Tab-separated table of C-alpha atoms and ligand atoms in Angstrom:
chain	number	residue	atom	x	y	z
A	1	MET	CA	-3.474	-18.235	3.164
A	2	ALA	CA	-6.243	-20.830	2.870
A	3	ASP	CA	-7.605	-22.298	6.097
A	4	GLU	CA	-6.061	-25.711	5.546
A	5	ALA	CA	-2.598	-24.215	5.026
A	6	SER	CA	-2.935	-21.844	7.988
A	7	ALA	CA	-3.938	-24.749	10.211
A	8	ALA	CA	-1.008	-26.822	8.977
A	9	VAL	CA	1.427	-23.988	9.644
A	10	ALA	CA	-0.024	-23.402	13.106
A	11	ALA	CA	0.115	-27.115	13.922
A	12	HIS	CA	3.676	-27.772	12.780
A	13	THR	CA	5.666	-24.562	13.347
A	14	ARG	CA	8.230	-24.840	16.122
A	15	HIS	CA	8.622	-21.676	18.209
A	16	VAL	CA	12.073	-21.235	19.688
A	17	ALA	CA	12.592	-18.639	22.414
A	18	ASP	CA	15.664	-16.394	22.470
A	19	PHE	CA	16.916	-17.258	18.984
A	20	PRO	CA	18.859	-15.792	17.220
A	21	GLU	CA	19.136	-13.392	20.150
A	22	PRO	CA	17.539	-12.877	23.559
A	23	GLY	CA	13.936	-11.699	23.410
A	24	VAL	CA	13.238	-12.994	19.883
A	25	VAL	CA	10.907	-15.956	19.348
A	26	PHE	CA	12.052	-17.730	16.193
A	27	ALA	CA	9.405	-19.448	14.048
A	28	ASP	CA	11.021	-22.573	12.615
A	29	LEU	CA	9.022	-23.897	9.653
A	30	THR	CA	11.188	-26.995	9.205
A	31	PRO	CA	8.523	-29.373	10.611
A	32	VAL	CA	5.899	-27.840	8.286
A	33	PHE	CA	7.940	-28.684	5.215
A	34	ALA	CA	8.790	-32.161	6.563
A	35	ASP	CA	5.096	-33.123	6.786
A	36	GLY	CA	3.676	-34.234	3.441
A	37	ALA	CA	0.130	-33.005	3.943
A	38	ALA	CA	1.276	-29.690	5.418
A	39	LEU	CA	3.744	-29.120	2.593
A	40	ALA	CA	1.070	-29.825	-0.029
A	41	ALA	CA	-1.385	-27.443	1.663
A	42	VAL	CA	1.235	-24.693	1.837
A	43	ILE	CA	2.313	-25.158	-1.794
A	44	ASP	CA	-1.318	-25.075	-2.956
A	45	ALA	CA	-1.955	-21.875	-1.000
A	46	LEU	CA	1.161	-20.147	-2.342
A	47	ALA	CA	0.289	-21.167	-5.889
A	48	GLU	CA	-3.107	-19.456	-5.631
A	49	SER	CA	-1.212	-16.140	-5.738
A	50	GLY	CA	-0.151	-16.990	-9.267
A	51	ARG	CA	-3.739	-17.216	-10.537
A	52	ASP	CA	-6.216	-14.540	-11.559
A	53	PRO	CA	-9.709	-14.348	-9.965
A	54	ALA	CA	-11.036	-16.763	-12.603
A	55	GLY	CA	-8.383	-19.318	-11.642
A	56	ALA	CA	-6.217	-18.943	-14.754
A	57	VAL	CA	-2.438	-18.976	-14.357
A	58	ALA	CA	-1.315	-15.334	-14.405
A	59	VAL	CA	2.462	-15.668	-14.137
A	60	ASP	CA	5.157	-16.946	-16.471
A	61	LEU	CA	7.802	-17.847	-13.916
A	62	VAL	CA	8.262	-18.443	-10.180
A	63	ALA	CA	11.334	-17.032	-8.412
A	64	GLY	CA	12.412	-18.924	-5.278
A	65	LEU	CA	14.737	-17.114	-2.879
A	66	ASP	CA	17.911	-18.710	-1.525
A	67	ALA	CA	17.692	-20.893	0.470
A	68	ARG	CA	14.367	-21.714	2.087
A	69	GLY	CA	12.404	-20.209	-0.794
A	70	PHE	CA	13.866	-22.947	-3.002
A	71	LEU	CA	11.888	-25.578	-1.081
A	72	LEU	CA	8.680	-23.812	-2.002
A	73	GLY	CA	9.369	-22.195	-5.359
A	74	SER	CA	9.810	-25.414	-7.253
A	75	GLY	CA	6.586	-26.910	-5.887
A	76	VAL	CA	4.628	-23.743	-6.684
A	77	ALA	CA	6.038	-23.688	-10.227
A	78	LEU	CA	5.004	-27.310	-10.773
A	79	ARG	CA	1.480	-26.554	-9.544
A	80	LEU	CA	1.205	-23.611	-11.947
A	81	GLY	CA	2.879	-25.353	-14.882
A	82	VAL	CA	5.628	-22.722	-15.234
A	83	GLY	CA	9.384	-22.701	-14.684
A	84	VAL	CA	11.348	-21.734	-11.596
A	85	LEU	CA	14.286	-19.359	-11.191
A	86	ALA	CA	16.632	-19.749	-8.218
A	87	VAL	CA	17.586	-16.290	-6.920
A	88	ARG	CA	20.972	-17.024	-5.337
A	89	LYS	CA	22.956	-15.528	-2.540
A	90	ALA	CA	26.195	-13.931	-3.700
A	91	GLY	CA	29.051	-16.001	-5.023
A	92	LYS	CA	27.157	-19.123	-6.119
A	93	LEU	CA	26.609	-18.412	-9.811
A	94	PRO	CA	29.172	-18.239	-12.605
A	95	PRO	CA	29.615	-14.839	-14.296
A	96	PRO	CA	28.095	-12.775	-15.699
A	97	VAL	CA	25.517	-12.061	-12.991
A	98	LEU	CA	23.141	-9.281	-12.033
A	99	ARG	CA	23.600	-8.448	-8.375
A	100	GLU	CA	21.505	-6.520	-5.858
A	101	GLU	CA	22.621	-5.697	-2.347
A	102	TYR	CA	19.977	-5.690	0.364
A	103	THR	CA	19.876	-4.808	4.020
A	104	LEU	CA	19.516	-7.327	6.806
A	105	GLU	CA	18.535	-6.503	10.362
A	106	TYR	CA	22.272	-6.296	10.992
A	107	GLY	CA	24.505	-5.629	7.986
A	108	CYS	CA	23.845	-6.379	4.341
A	109	ALA	CA	23.975	-9.217	1.841
A	110	ALA	CA	23.496	-9.664	-1.909
A	111	LEU	CA	21.326	-11.678	-4.264
A	112	GLU	CA	22.282	-12.685	-7.792
A	113	ILE	CA	20.703	-14.081	-10.945
A	114	PRO	CA	22.325	-15.032	-14.242
A	115	ALA	CA	22.813	-12.108	-16.634
A	116	GLU	CA	22.784	-14.491	-19.618
A	117	GLY	CA	20.827	-17.569	-20.631
A	118	ILE	CA	17.425	-16.446	-19.405
A	119	ASP	CA	15.470	-13.490	-20.754
A	120	LEU	CA	13.270	-11.964	-18.064
A	121	ARG	CA	12.079	-8.977	-20.083
A	122	GLY	CA	8.307	-8.678	-19.844
A	123	ARG	CA	7.929	-11.919	-17.928
A	124	ARG	CA	5.411	-11.984	-15.094
A	125	VAL	CA	7.210	-13.335	-12.063
A	126	LEU	CA	5.790	-14.559	-8.747
A	127	VAL	CA	8.356	-14.305	-5.937
A	128	VAL	CA	8.148	-17.041	-3.291
A	129	ASP	CA	9.866	-17.193	0.080
A	130	ASP	CA	9.183	-18.777	3.470
A	131	VAL	CA	9.136	-15.731	5.757
A	132	LEU	CA	8.612	-11.993	5.269
A	133	ALA	CA	10.278	-10.146	8.140
A	134	THR	CA	11.876	-6.734	7.508
A	135	GLY	CA	11.342	-7.253	3.773
A	136	GLY	CA	15.028	-6.758	2.993
A	137	THR	CA	15.388	-10.069	1.194
A	138	VAL	CA	12.231	-9.788	-0.864
A	139	THR	CA	12.689	-6.117	-1.796
A	140	GLY	CA	16.220	-6.977	-2.923
A	141	ALA	CA	14.882	-9.821	-5.073
A	142	VAL	CA	12.125	-7.688	-6.593
A	143	ALA	CA	14.579	-4.893	-7.424
A	144	LEU	CA	16.925	-7.415	-9.032
A	145	LEU	CA	14.212	-9.061	-11.125
A	146	ARG	CA	12.840	-5.708	-12.231
A	147	ARG	CA	16.311	-4.571	-13.243
A	148	ALA	CA	16.406	-7.636	-15.496
A	149	GLY	CA	13.135	-6.479	-17.090
A	150	ALA	CA	10.666	-8.733	-15.254
A	151	GLN	CA	7.206	-7.667	-14.132
A	152	VAL	CA	6.844	-8.425	-10.426
A	153	GLN	CA	3.548	-7.524	-8.799
A	154	ARG	CA	3.172	-10.144	-6.115
A	155	VAL	CA	5.136	-11.922	-3.437
A	156	SER	CA	3.854	-15.032	-1.718
A	157	VAL	CA	5.159	-16.157	1.679
A	158	VAL	CA	4.169	-18.733	4.275
A	159	LEU	CA	4.643	-16.496	7.288
A	160	GLU	CA	4.588	-12.726	7.676
A	161	LEU	CA	6.082	-11.119	10.785
A	162	GLU	CA	3.815	-8.106	10.590
A	163	ALA	CA	5.551	-6.027	13.268
A	164	LEU	CA	8.721	-5.799	11.172
A	165	GLY	CA	7.120	-3.786	8.378
A	166	GLY	CA	8.058	-5.784	5.287
A	167	ARG	CA	4.651	-5.294	3.676
A	168	SER	CA	4.846	-1.498	3.732
A	169	ARG	CA	8.387	-1.594	2.365
A	170	LEU	CA	7.103	-3.611	-0.592
A	171	ALA	CA	4.149	-1.260	-1.086
A	172	GLU	CA	6.534	1.677	-1.422
A	173	MET	CA	9.007	0.153	-3.843
A	174	PRO	CA	10.283	2.315	-6.686
A	175	GLY	CA	8.849	0.834	-9.868
A	176	GLY	CA	5.460	0.204	-8.292
A	177	PRO	CA	3.927	-1.507	-5.291
A	178	VAL	CA	4.284	-5.220	-4.675
A	179	GLU	CA	1.339	-7.044	-3.099
A	180	VAL	CA	1.945	-9.654	-0.424
A	181	SER	CA	0.040	-12.902	0.013
A	182	ALA	CA	0.636	-14.582	3.347
B	1	LIG	C1	15.351	-15.693	6.182
B	1	LIG	C2	14.025	-16.113	5.588
B	1	LIG	C3	13.720	-15.008	4.604
B	1	LIG	C4	14.366	-13.778	5.247
B	1	LIG	C5	13.331	-12.888	5.867
B	1	LIG	O1	16.365	-16.056	5.279
B	1	LIG	O2	14.166	-17.368	4.933
B	1	LIG	O3	14.334	-15.248	3.349
B	1	LIG	O4	15.250	-14.271	6.284
B	1	LIG	O5	13.935	-11.776	6.481
B	1	LIG	P1	13.819	-10.307	5.920
B	1	LIG	O6	12.400	-10.078	5.467
B	1	LIG	O7	14.164	-9.455	7.109
B	1	LIG	O8	14.817	-10.151	4.813
B	1	LIG	P2	17.890	-16.112	5.660
B	1	LIG	O9	18.588	-14.936	5.034
B	1	LIG	O10	18.036	-16.245	7.150
B	1	LIG	O11	18.496	-17.361	4.967
B	1	LIG	P3	18.038	-18.791	4.416
B	1	LIG	O12	16.739	-18.693	3.689
B	1	LIG	O13	19.169	-19.100	3.498
B	1	LIG	O14	17.955	-19.713	5.599
B	2	LIG	MG1	15.608	-16.987	3.373
């Protein structure tokens, strides 16, 4: 992430000890998003992942992941001049839906997108979320979007918890590796 965005994240992130369980230090990005300059720096940095080395927009659509990825996905899409797709947690969308189950640290959950009304075949999609931890959420989203026919090569996040191995999970995805920008 660009220096300005990294500095903004470092300055505004709230670190909470022993949440959600003893021994874990939770990085709460809420104050980052609530600061106008920090939010703009973060959105600009995430949007860079949607450009080629010459600076041209290289994606057709941004996918924001329920829920905190929504805060970012729409801003990134506006910066790039493309649309945004909300990838929803299960049970929010009317049928028919495409659904992908994914593993959490404890248990599993599911993500859904509409099966009608939007044609993702061949579309280049940039996936945006706030945090990459185990990679369960993002790998689930990538698998879902690919099943719908989208091309997903890159994921852009604000914060990567490197020790949890999400990046290597994305590199080993069936259907081809997914690069991470953080
Ligand atoms: C958090 C975070 C990421 C995900 C990262 O979302 O916003 O989406 O966990 O973890 P992972 O890489 O291990 O999957 P959460 O499911 O807590 O929900 P929220 O975004 O709706 O708050
Ligand atoms: Mg989330």
